[in-house]
mmCIF file of C-alpha atoms in Angstrom:
data_model
loop_
_atom_site.group_PDB
_atom_site.id
_atom_site.type_symbol
_atom_site.label_atom_id
_atom_site.label_comp_id
_atom_site.label_asym_id
_atom_site.label_seq_id
_atom_site.Cartn_x
_atom_site.Cartn_y
_atom_site.Cartn_z
ATOM 1 C CA MET A 1 -16.915 -107.487 -26.805
ATOM 2 C CA ALA A 2 -19.048 -105.731 -24.233
ATOM 3 C CA GLY A 3 -16.600 -105.053 -21.946
ATOM 4 C CA LYS A 4 -14.708 -103.523 -24.617
ATOM 5 C CA ARG A 5 -17.314 -101.519 -26.176
ATOM 6 C CA ARG A 6 -17.941 -100.199 -22.055
ATOM 7 C CA ARG A 7 -14.093 -99.572 -22.072
ATOM 8 C CA LEU A 8 -13.787 -96.657 -25.542
ATOM 9 C CA GLY A 9 -17.510 -95.350 -24.032
ATOM 10 C CA ILE A 10 -15.933 -94.244 -20.829
ATOM 11 C CA LEU A 11 -12.493 -93.115 -22.594
ATOM 12 C CA GLY A 12 -14.822 -91.049 -25.263
ATOM 13 C CA LYS A 13 -16.469 -88.902 -22.470
ATOM 14 C CA LEU A 14 -13.395 -88.724 -20.465
ATOM 15 C CA LEU A 15 -12.010 -87.330 -23.677
ATOM 16 C CA TYR A 16 -15.198 -85.368 -24.308
ATOM 17 C CA THR A 17 -15.339 -83.536 -20.979
ATOM 18 C CA LEU A 18 -11.556 -82.912 -20.873
ATOM 19 C CA ILE A 19 -11.860 -81.402 -24.514
ATOM 20 C CA LEU A 20 -14.729 -79.009 -23.076
ATOM 21 C CA LEU A 21 -12.977 -77.847 -20.057
ATOM 22 C CA ALA A 22 -9.923 -76.869 -22.491
ATOM 23 C CA TYR A 23 -12.444 -75.554 -25.041
ATOM 24 C CA THR A 24 -14.226 -73.390 -21.601
ATOM 25 C CA LEU A 25 -10.444 -72.414 -20.264
ATOM 26 C CA ALA A 26 -9.919 -70.847 -23.641
ATOM 27 C CA ILE A 27 -12.924 -69.062 -23.875
ATOM 28 C CA ALA A 28 -12.396 -67.878 -20.443
ATOM 29 C CA PHE A 29 -8.452 -66.908 -20.606
ATOM 30 C CA VAL A 30 -9.727 -65.123 -24.153
ATOM 31 C CA GLY A 31 -12.403 -63.499 -22.163
ATOM 32 C CA TYR A 32 -10.251 -62.639 -18.987
ATOM 33 C CA THR A 33 -7.748 -60.975 -21.572
ATOM 34 C CA TRP A 34 -10.635 -59.429 -23.946
ATOM 35 C CA LEU A 35 -11.749 -57.985 -20.217
ATOM 36 C CA THR A 36 -8.620 -56.782 -19.046
ATOM 37 C CA ARG A 37 -7.928 -55.299 -22.083
ATOM 38 C CA VAL A 38 -10.857 -53.043 -22.255
ATOM 39 C CA TYR A 39 -10.319 -52.312 -18.491
ATOM 40 C CA ASP A 40 -6.689 -50.850 -19.145
ATOM 41 C CA TYR A 41 -8.415 -49.118 -22.147
ATOM 42 C CA ALA A 42 -11.238 -47.509 -19.964
ATOM 43 C CA GLU A 43 -8.634 -46.171 -17.234
ATOM 44 C CA GLN A 44 -6.275 -44.938 -19.244
ATOM 45 C CA TYR A 45 -9.095 -43.118 -21.324
ATOM 46 C CA GLU A 46 -10.100 -41.827 -18.030
ATOM 47 C CA LEU A 47 -6.539 -40.167 -17.325
ATOM 48 C CA SER A 48 -6.438 -39.375 -20.714
ATOM 49 C CA ARG A 49 -9.313 -36.411 -19.918
ATOM 50 C CA PRO A 50 -8.270 -33.013 -19.511
ATOM 51 C CA ALA A 51 -10.242 -32.686 -16.772
ATOM 52 C CA LYS A 52 -7.764 -35.012 -14.513
ATOM 53 C CA ALA A 53 -5.197 -32.982 -14.955
ATOM 54 C CA VAL A 54 -6.728 -29.342 -14.162
ATOM 55 C CA ASP A 55 -8.486 -31.312 -11.204
ATOM 56 C CA ALA A 56 -5.479 -32.482 -9.748
ATOM 57 C CA TYR A 57 -3.594 -28.858 -10.255
ATOM 58 C CA LEU A 58 -6.512 -27.349 -8.209
ATOM 59 C CA GLU A 59 -6.379 -29.938 -5.618
ATOM 60 C CA THR A 60 -2.769 -28.944 -4.674
ATOM 61 C CA VAL A 61 -2.775 -25.719 -4.607
ATOM 62 C CA ASN A 62 -5.694 -24.787 -3.228
ATOM 63 C CA ARG A 63 -4.460 -27.138 -0.512
ATOM 64 C CA ASP A 64 -1.393 -25.442 -0.125
ATOM 65 C CA HIS A 65 -2.382 -22.035 -1.213
ATOM 66 C CA TRP A 66 1.574 -21.878 -3.139
ATOM 67 C CA ASN A 67 3.558 -23.841 -5.708
ATOM 68 C CA ASP A 68 6.224 -22.897 -7.898
ATOM 69 C CA GLY A 69 4.387 -20.499 -9.756
ATOM 70 C CA ILE A 70 3.496 -18.155 -7.229
ATOM 71 C CA ALA A 71 6.602 -18.405 -5.823
ATOM 72 C CA ARG A 72 8.136 -17.091 -8.929
ATOM 73 C CA ALA A 73 5.346 -14.460 -9.377
ATOM 74 C CA VAL A 74 6.405 -13.330 -5.470
ATOM 75 C CA ALA A 75 10.235 -13.576 -6.283
ATOM 76 C CA ALA A 76 9.589 -11.333 -8.935
ATOM 77 C CA MET A 77 7.674 -8.599 -7.112
ATOM 78 C CA PRO A 78 9.638 -5.852 -5.394
ATOM 79 C CA HIS A 79 8.944 -6.003 -1.589
ATOM 80 C CA GLU A 80 12.125 -4.305 -0.308
ATOM 81 C CA ALA A 81 10.165 -3.780 2.923
ATOM 82 C CA GLN A 82 8.668 -6.543 3.358
ATOM 83 C CA SER A 83 10.114 -10.094 3.683
ATOM 84 C CA ASP A 84 9.748 -12.956 1.684
ATOM 85 C CA GLU A 85 7.885 -14.600 4.238
ATOM 86 C CA GLU A 86 5.398 -11.627 5.400
ATOM 87 C CA ILE A 87 4.664 -11.659 1.744
ATOM 88 C CA LYS A 88 3.902 -15.567 1.402
ATOM 89 C CA ALA A 89 1.615 -15.461 4.212
ATOM 90 C CA PHE A 90 -0.314 -11.886 2.964
ATOM 91 C CA VAL A 91 -0.695 -14.105 -0.488
ATOM 92 C CA GLN A 92 -1.470 -17.175 1.180
ATOM 93 C CA ASP A 93 -4.396 -15.515 3.080
ATOM 94 C CA ARG A 94 -5.643 -14.310 0.112
ATOM 95 C CA LEU A 95 -5.381 -17.448 -1.751
ATOM 96 C CA SER A 96 -7.147 -19.096 0.971
ATOM 97 C CA SER A 97 -10.827 -18.999 -0.816
ATOM 98 C CA GLY A 98 -9.846 -21.212 -3.674
ATOM 99 C CA ILE A 99 -8.539 -21.035 -6.962
ATOM 100 C CA THR A 100 -10.805 -22.138 -9.975
ATOM 101 C CA ALA A 101 -9.948 -22.773 -13.839
ATOM 102 C CA VAL A 102 -11.972 -21.362 -17.094
ATOM 103 C CA ARG A 103 -11.260 -22.522 -20.006
ATOM 104 C CA LYS A 104 -9.804 -19.800 -22.434
ATOM 105 C CA SER A 105 -11.647 -19.104 -25.070
ATOM 106 C CA GLY A 106 -10.613 -18.688 -28.841
ATOM 107 C CA VAL A 107 -7.955 -21.363 -27.820
ATOM 108 C CA THR A 108 -7.861 -24.126 -31.460
ATOM 109 C CA ASP A 109 -4.700 -26.003 -30.182
ATOM 110 C CA THR A 110 -6.051 -29.477 -30.056
ATOM 111 C CA ASP A 111 -2.796 -30.642 -28.076
ATOM 112 C CA ARG A 112 -3.088 -27.754 -25.479
ATOM 113 C CA MET A 113 -5.343 -25.865 -23.142
ATOM 114 C CA SER A 114 -5.178 -22.984 -21.360
ATOM 115 C CA TYR A 115 -7.321 -22.037 -18.510
ATOM 116 C CA SER A 116 -7.608 -18.632 -17.052
ATOM 117 C CA LEU A 117 -7.080 -19.154 -12.720
ATOM 118 C CA ARG A 118 -9.030 -16.881 -10.579
ATOM 119 C CA CYS A 119 -9.960 -15.936 -7.367
ATOM 120 C CA ALA A 120 -12.448 -14.487 -5.578
ATOM 121 C CA GLY A 121 -13.669 -13.291 -9.035
ATOM 122 C CA ARG A 122 -10.655 -11.859 -10.328
ATOM 123 C CA GLU A 123 -7.796 -13.180 -12.642
ATOM 124 C CA ILE A 124 -4.719 -13.943 -10.911
ATOM 125 C CA GLY A 125 -3.228 -15.676 -13.597
ATOM 126 C CA SER A 126 -3.209 -18.676 -16.033
ATOM 127 C CA MET A 127 -2.257 -22.110 -17.089
ATOM 128 C CA THR A 128 -1.879 -24.541 -19.772
ATOM 129 C CA ILE A 129 -1.938 -28.275 -19.651
ATOM 130 C CA ALA A 130 -0.839 -30.223 -22.517
ATOM 131 C CA GLU A 131 -0.278 -34.460 -23.623
ATOM 132 C CA ASP A 132 2.359 -36.240 -21.838
ATOM 133 C CA GLN A 133 4.007 -37.250 -25.616
ATOM 134 C CA GLY A 134 6.197 -39.157 -23.774
ATOM 135 C CA TYR A 135 3.794 -41.596 -21.841
ATOM 136 C CA ARG A 136 3.920 -45.303 -22.130
ATOM 137 C CA GLY A 137 0.839 -46.645 -21.056
ATOM 138 C CA LYS A 138 -0.460 -50.327 -20.765
ATOM 139 C CA VAL A 139 -2.649 -49.824 -23.887
ATOM 140 C CA ASP A 140 -0.932 -50.367 -27.354
ATOM 141 C CA LEU A 141 -3.175 -49.886 -30.215
ATOM 142 C CA ASP A 142 -0.315 -52.308 -32.227
ATOM 143 C CA GLU A 143 -1.680 -55.062 -29.912
ATOM 144 C CA LEU A 144 -4.974 -57.603 -30.354
ATOM 145 C CA PRO A 145 -7.299 -56.800 -29.900
ATOM 146 C CA TRP A 146 -7.123 -53.311 -31.146
ATOM 147 C CA THR A 147 -5.988 -53.985 -34.050
ATOM 148 C CA LEU A 148 -8.835 -55.713 -34.976
ATOM 149 C CA VAL A 149 -11.360 -52.856 -33.402
ATOM 150 C CA SER A 150 -9.323 -50.696 -35.778
ATOM 151 C CA ARG A 151 -9.576 -52.264 -38.571
ATOM 152 C CA PHE A 152 -13.659 -53.156 -38.188
ATOM 153 C CA LEU A 153 -14.291 -49.638 -36.455
ATOM 154 C CA PRO A 154 -11.181 -47.042 -38.265
ATOM 155 C CA GLY A 155 -11.228 -44.070 -35.874
ATOM 156 C CA ILE A 156 -13.037 -45.293 -32.707
ATOM 157 C CA LEU A 157 -10.069 -45.391 -30.935
ATOM 158 C CA GLU A 158 -8.058 -42.091 -32.390
ATOM 159 C CA TRP A 159 -9.639 -40.174 -29.291
ATOM 160 C CA GLY A 160 -5.775 -40.428 -27.585
ATOM 161 C CA LEU A 161 -4.999 -42.071 -24.835
ATOM 162 C CA LYS A 162 -2.106 -40.075 -23.213
ATOM 163 C CA PRO A 163 -2.287 -38.075 -20.163
ATOM 164 C CA TRP A 164 -2.554 -34.253 -19.736
ATOM 165 C CA GLN A 165 -0.400 -32.453 -17.878
ATOM 166 C CA VAL A 166 0.266 -28.801 -16.321
ATOM 167 C CA VAL A 167 3.548 -27.918 -18.806
ATOM 168 C CA GLU A 168 3.235 -23.632 -17.703
ATOM 169 C CA ASP A 169 1.562 -21.500 -15.183
ATOM 170 C CA SER A 170 1.848 -17.869 -14.315
ATOM 171 C CA TYR A 171 0.332 -15.882 -11.572
ATOM 172 C CA ASP A 172 0.157 -12.346 -11.361
ATOM 173 C CA PHE A 173 -0.141 -10.288 -8.008
ATOM 174 C CA THR A 174 0.340 -6.762 -9.039
ATOM 175 C CA ASN A 175 -3.177 -5.678 -7.850
ATOM 176 C CA LEU A 176 -2.179 -6.585 -4.449
ATOM 177 C CA TYR A 177 -0.081 -3.817 -4.070
ATOM 178 C CA THR A 178 -0.915 -0.304 -2.550
ATOM 179 C CA SER A 179 0.635 2.710 -2.192
ATOM 180 C CA VAL A 180 1.534 4.409 1.170
ATOM 181 C CA GLU A 181 1.674 8.259 1.033
ATOM 182 C CA ILE A 182 2.743 11.165 3.492
ATOM 183 C CA THR A 183 3.299 14.412 4.234
ATOM 184 C CA VAL A 184 5.923 15.240 7.374
ATOM 185 C CA PRO A 185 7.959 17.890 8.078
ATOM 186 C CA SER A 186 11.288 17.878 6.375
ATOM 187 C CA THR A 187 13.312 17.131 9.251
ATOM 188 C CA TYR A 188 10.946 14.124 9.913
ATOM 189 C CA THR A 189 12.108 10.361 8.999
ATOM 190 C CA VAL A 190 9.367 7.765 7.652
ATOM 191 C CA SER A 191 10.051 4.389 7.753
ATOM 192 C CA ILE A 192 7.970 1.391 6.290
ATOM 193 C CA ASN A 193 8.474 -1.653 8.931
ATOM 194 C CA GLY A 194 12.322 -1.174 9.490
ATOM 195 C CA THR A 195 13.357 0.642 5.963
ATOM 196 C CA VAL A 196 13.640 4.027 6.019
ATOM 197 C CA LEU A 197 12.480 6.315 3.175
ATOM 198 C CA GLY A 198 14.952 8.137 1.652
ATOM 199 C CA PRO A 199 15.114 11.180 -0.608
ATOM 200 C CA GLU A 200 14.327 8.885 -3.808
ATOM 201 C CA TYR A 201 11.182 8.345 -2.304
ATOM 202 C CA ILE A 202 10.128 12.214 -2.035
ATOM 203 C CA THR A 203 7.451 12.745 -4.502
ATOM 204 C CA GLU A 204 7.243 16.870 -3.274
ATOM 205 C CA ASP A 205 9.611 18.938 -1.205
ATOM 206 C CA GLY A 206 9.404 22.811 -0.055
ATOM 207 C CA ILE A 207 5.625 22.260 1.157
ATOM 208 C CA PRO A 208 4.937 25.163 3.382
ATOM 209 C CA PHE A 209 3.586 25.371 6.674
ATOM 210 C CA ASP A 210 -0.239 26.037 7.089
ATOM 211 C CA VAL A 211 0.719 28.385 9.934
ATOM 212 C CA TYR A 212 3.526 30.083 8.450
ATOM 213 C CA GLU A 213 2.361 30.047 4.735
ATOM 214 C CA LYS A 214 1.849 34.192 5.500
ATOM 215 C CA TYR A 215 5.614 34.411 6.735
ATOM 216 C CA TYR A 216 7.833 32.924 4.083
ATOM 217 C CA TYR A 217 8.667 36.107 2.060
ATOM 218 C CA ASP A 218 10.496 37.232 4.882
ATOM 219 C CA LEU A 219 11.649 34.791 6.566
ATOM 220 C CA PRO A 220 12.394 31.988 3.590
ATOM 221 C CA ALA A 221 14.147 29.579 6.053
ATOM 222 C CA LEU A 222 11.348 28.771 7.652
ATOM 223 C CA PRO A 223 11.096 24.849 8.278
ATOM 224 C CA THR A 224 8.995 23.475 5.071
ATOM 225 C CA LYS A 225 6.948 19.769 4.664
ATOM 226 C CA VAL A 226 7.408 16.631 1.775
ATOM 227 C CA THR A 227 6.234 14.303 0.374
ATOM 228 C CA TYR A 228 6.615 10.818 0.549
ATOM 229 C CA ARG A 229 5.504 8.006 -1.727
ATOM 230 C CA PHE A 230 6.236 4.410 -1.410
ATOM 231 C CA ASP A 231 4.244 2.329 -3.926
ATOM 232 C CA ASN A 232 5.486 -0.964 -3.354
ATOM 233 C CA ALA A 233 4.271 -2.152 0.010
ATOM 234 C CA ILE A 234 2.097 -5.402 -0.070
ATOM 235 C CA GLY A 235 -0.944 -5.653 1.975
ATOM 236 C CA VAL A 236 -2.291 -2.590 3.736
ATOM 237 C CA VAL A 237 1.212 -1.245 6.201
ATOM 238 C CA GLU A 238 1.498 1.489 8.507
ATOM 239 C CA PRO A 239 4.507 3.774 7.991
ATOM 240 C CA GLU A 240 6.234 5.017 11.253
ATOM 241 C CA ILE A 241 6.741 8.435 11.779
ATOM 242 C CA ARG A 242 9.582 10.027 13.545
ATOM 243 C CA ASP A 243 10.333 13.827 14.771
ATOM 244 C CA GLU A 244 14.013 14.743 14.997
ATOM 245 C CA GLU A 245 14.718 13.365 18.172
ATOM 246 C CA GLY A 246 13.608 10.375 17.427
ATOM 247 C CA ASN A 247 10.554 10.239 19.065
ATOM 248 C CA ILE A 248 7.545 8.342 17.355
ATOM 249 C CA VAL A 249 4.986 10.647 16.220
ATOM 250 C CA VAL A 250 0.939 9.884 15.311
ATOM 251 C CA ILE A 251 -0.356 12.395 12.804
ATOM 252 C CA ASP A 252 -4.446 13.569 13.531
ATOM 253 C CA LYS A 253 -5.402 14.121 10.220
ATOM 254 C CA ASN A 254 -7.774 16.657 11.813
ATOM 255 C CA LEU A 255 -5.562 19.140 13.190
ATOM 256 C CA GLY A 256 -3.379 21.554 10.880
ATOM 257 C CA ASP A 257 0.108 22.135 10.953
ATOM 258 C CA LEU A 258 0.167 22.873 14.447
ATOM 259 C CA GLN A 259 0.791 19.521 15.672
ATOM 260 C CA PHE A 260 4.361 19.484 14.188
ATOM 261 C CA ILE A 261 5.223 23.003 16.086
ATOM 262 C CA LYS A 262 7.172 22.220 19.877
ATOM 263 C CA PRO A 263 4.773 24.526 22.221
ATOM 264 C CA VAL A 264 6.772 27.453 24.285
ATOM 265 C CA ASP A 265 8.406 26.646 27.302
ATOM 266 C CA PRO A 266 6.967 28.196 30.542
ATOM 267 C CA GLU A 267 9.672 30.614 30.732
ATOM 268 C CA THR A 268 10.156 31.605 27.609
ATOM 269 C CA ARG A 269 6.848 31.866 27.165
ATOM 270 C CA GLN A 270 6.664 34.217 30.341
ATOM 271 C CA ARG A 271 9.254 36.347 29.325
ATOM 272 C CA LEU A 272 7.417 37.151 25.747
ATOM 273 C CA SER A 273 4.545 38.145 27.760
ATOM 274 C CA ASP A 274 6.293 40.273 30.020
ATOM 275 C CA PHE A 275 7.614 42.208 26.290
ATOM 276 C CA MET A 276 5.061 42.076 25.024
ATOM 277 C CA VAL A 277 3.139 44.242 27.886
ATOM 278 C CA LEU A 278 5.443 46.915 27.377
ATOM 279 C CA PHE A 279 5.826 46.918 23.972
ATOM 280 C CA THR A 280 2.710 46.607 23.244
ATOM 281 C CA ASP A 281 1.477 49.986 25.169
ATOM 282 C CA ASN A 282 3.986 51.855 23.535
ATOM 283 C CA TYR A 283 3.433 50.536 19.976
ATOM 284 C CA LEU A 284 -0.597 51.691 20.619
ATOM 285 C CA ALA A 285 0.558 55.186 22.213
ATOM 286 C CA PHE A 286 2.937 56.094 19.283
ATOM 287 C CA ARG A 287 0.046 54.406 17.086
ATOM 288 C CA SER A 288 -2.411 56.776 18.870
ATOM 289 C CA GLY A 289 -1.093 60.283 18.007
ATOM 290 C CA ALA A 290 -1.142 61.048 21.944
ATOM 291 C CA GLY A 291 1.556 63.344 23.638
ATOM 292 C CA ASP A 292 5.091 64.385 22.004
ATOM 293 C CA ASP A 293 6.150 62.734 19.087
ATOM 294 C CA GLY A 294 9.459 62.383 19.854
ATOM 295 C CA VAL A 295 8.721 61.149 23.200
ATOM 296 C CA ALA A 296 6.852 58.322 22.111
ATOM 297 C CA LEU A 297 8.977 57.277 19.137
ATOM 298 C CA ALA A 298 11.939 57.248 21.496
ATOM 299 C CA ASN A 299 9.397 55.231 23.994
ATOM 300 C CA LEU A 300 9.178 52.584 21.076
ATOM 301 C CA LYS A 301 12.505 52.491 19.908
ATOM 302 C CA GLN A 302 13.732 50.819 23.065
ATOM 303 C CA TYR A 303 11.622 47.628 22.523
ATOM 304 C CA VAL A 304 12.104 47.698 18.360
ATOM 305 C CA ILE A 305 15.137 46.157 16.368
ATOM 306 C CA PRO A 306 16.779 49.401 14.773
ATOM 307 C CA HIS A 307 15.928 49.340 10.883
ATOM 308 C CA SER A 308 13.695 46.709 11.168
ATOM 309 C CA ASP A 309 9.745 47.288 9.354
ATOM 310 C CA ILE A 310 8.714 48.336 12.924
ATOM 311 C CA ASP A 311 11.202 51.172 12.988
ATOM 312 C CA ARG A 312 10.715 52.117 9.623
ATOM 313 C CA ARG A 313 7.190 52.483 9.177
ATOM 314 C CA ALA A 314 7.537 54.165 12.550
ATOM 315 C CA GLU A 315 9.409 57.150 11.198
ATOM 316 C CA ASP A 316 7.408 56.890 8.110
ATOM 317 C CA ALA A 317 4.825 57.961 10.170
ATOM 318 C CA MET A 318 6.148 61.136 12.414
ATOM 319 C CA ASP A 319 3.865 63.132 9.993
ATOM 320 C CA GLY A 320 1.125 61.801 10.417
ATOM 321 C CA ARG A 321 1.099 62.368 14.194
ATOM 322 C CA ASN A 322 0.740 66.052 13.761
ATOM 323 C CA TRP A 323 -2.644 65.337 12.068
ATOM 324 C CA ALA A 324 -3.609 63.544 14.967
ATOM 325 C CA HIS A 325 -6.106 64.601 17.301
ATOM 326 C CA THR A 326 -5.909 62.443 20.567
ATOM 327 C CA SER A 327 -5.164 64.472 23.357
ATOM 328 C CA SER A 328 -4.886 61.016 25.515
ATOM 329 C CA TYR A 329 -4.227 57.274 25.849
ATOM 330 C CA LYS A 330 -4.178 54.503 28.008
ATOM 331 C CA MET A 331 -4.423 51.168 27.977
ATOM 332 C CA THR A 332 -6.810 49.723 30.074
ATOM 333 C CA ASP A 333 -6.357 45.341 29.596
ATOM 334 C CA PHE A 334 -3.504 43.404 27.859
ATOM 335 C CA GLN A 335 -3.818 39.557 27.140
ATOM 336 C CA PHE A 336 -1.623 37.342 26.313
ATOM 337 C CA ASN A 337 -2.918 34.800 23.601
ATOM 338 C CA GLY A 338 0.236 32.736 22.957
ATOM 339 C CA ALA A 339 3.455 32.406 21.197
ATOM 340 C CA LEU A 340 4.474 30.612 18.087
ATOM 341 C CA PRO A 341 8.232 29.787 17.129
ATOM 342 C CA LEU A 342 9.070 30.361 13.821
ATOM 343 C CA LEU A 343 13.017 29.561 13.513
ATOM 344 C CA ASN A 344 15.487 29.522 16.869
ATOM 345 C CA GLY A 345 14.899 32.596 18.612
ATOM 346 C CA ILE A 346 12.375 34.257 16.666
ATOM 347 C CA TYR A 347 8.569 34.178 17.969
ATOM 348 C CA ILE A 348 4.874 35.085 16.583
ATOM 349 C CA CYS A 349 3.242 36.752 19.621
ATOM 350 C CA ASP A 350 -0.420 37.076 19.488
ATOM 351 C CA VAL A 351 -1.724 39.496 21.858
ATOM 352 C CA THR A 352 -5.263 41.373 22.497
ATOM 353 C CA ALA A 353 -5.467 45.095 24.158
ATOM 354 C CA GLU A 354 -8.352 47.735 25.468
ATOM 355 C CA THR A 355 -7.364 51.016 25.226
ATOM 356 C CA LEU A 356 -8.971 53.968 25.623
ATOM 357 C CA THR A 357 -8.465 57.842 24.335
ATOM 358 C CA PHE A 358 -10.219 60.989 24.055
ATOM 359 C CA VAL A 359 -10.307 62.527 20.802
ATOM 360 C CA ALA A 360 -11.647 65.901 19.873
ATOM 361 C CA GLY A 361 -14.461 66.152 18.726
ATOM 362 C CA LYS A 362 -15.359 62.334 19.613
ATOM 363 C CA GLY A 363 -14.629 62.268 23.300
ATOM 364 C CA GLU A 364 -13.792 59.570 25.160
ATOM 365 C CA VAL A 365 -13.272 55.719 23.095
ATOM 366 C CA LYS A 366 -12.560 52.113 23.602
ATOM 367 C CA ASP A 367 -10.935 49.992 21.415
ATOM 368 C CA GLU A 368 -10.043 46.439 21.426
ATOM 369 C CA ILE A 369 -6.633 45.525 19.359
ATOM 370 C CA ASN A 370 -5.247 42.147 18.254
ATOM 371 C CA LEU A 371 -1.463 42.339 17.196
ATOM 372 C CA SER A 372 0.369 39.630 15.756
ATOM 373 C CA VAL A 373 4.238 40.510 16.276
ATOM 374 C CA ILE A 374 7.097 39.020 14.746
ATOM 375 C CA VAL A 375 10.015 39.559 17.921
ATOM 376 C CA CYS A 376 13.955 38.162 18.030
ATOM 377 C CA ASP A 377 14.649 36.835 21.284
ATOM 378 C CA PHE A 378 18.844 37.763 21.503
ATOM 379 C CA GLY A 379 19.094 35.747 25.112
ATOM 380 C CA GLY A 380 19.765 39.296 27.018
ATOM 381 C CA ALA A 381 16.868 40.793 25.538
ATOM 382 C CA ILE A 382 13.398 40.598 23.222
ATOM 383 C CA LEU A 383 12.986 42.954 20.707
ATOM 384 C CA ALA A 384 10.245 43.750 18.070
ATOM 385 C CA TYR A 385 10.863 43.218 14.189
ATOM 386 C CA GLN A 386 7.353 43.186 12.654
ATOM 387 C CA VAL A 387 3.623 44.099 13.563
ATOM 388 C CA ASN A 388 0.784 42.904 11.327
#
């Protein structure tokens, strides 16, 4: 009997140990299962936070300074004078300071959130995030233990476990546009990055040259200027200006329109100077009233275009010479100051002369006289048209 009791005692202990082990394993399995489910819930809950989607979006766009939304905005911007690669490089450089997102106020949707995208303190676009309704994660609220939690703690799991995703983004880079406006002679061409600006870019024409302003009434065919305006430049661009012969021109804003006018060549300048010596002497001799009227007029006319302004004025002045009291005239000095070309073969000659006359009642009189004379070069001869 004693041996039999000992055997039952050993079996009982073994059975108790097995039951205890099974219970411990069951408890461990249930605990592991619950902890795994809780971990899955915590992980999915973390993924379901809106900041996760916003941070992921910003990380990507700040790494590449480019995405589909930026590409769409750039493609919609007119930039006919600049290549897509140039614009992309410029935009990426501007975005290199970093993009941030700020939640827009006044938006009450529970399943959508809108953000303002900013760079360097300025709004450059916006984006909207929403819950991914098609997402299926590890956590099923219809399974244990979540059914028990929902039963005894109703509402605690109603936060939602779906991750957020960017459903819309847009950018506006119109603030990157700059306008290029430049005034040049109408015969010049202006181009931007190789694109020649046509008449559609002219905002004003017929602008007078400052050096010609008082001559347009008599010579309406004098050259004029035009103003070009190009509004689709992105960033800073420098227009290229070329003259009639295709030479690049750099405009000095401190100089007037004289910089657009080609100087008279040395040979022509000398011919004009030689003519002006003779014309000035005979013109001032006639104007002084000294000598015979007919001789003085005949001497002047050989240097004047018939029926011109000077010719008519000289004819009209004949009566006045009879009242002159000048008995002698002499040009003592002459200086040719320069010639300004107007049209083909037409010039403005500027001269300074000193004269010595003897006037009854006054005696000897010295004068310094400045003349501005319009002359025409006919090739074989130069004649004067008008004196100012």
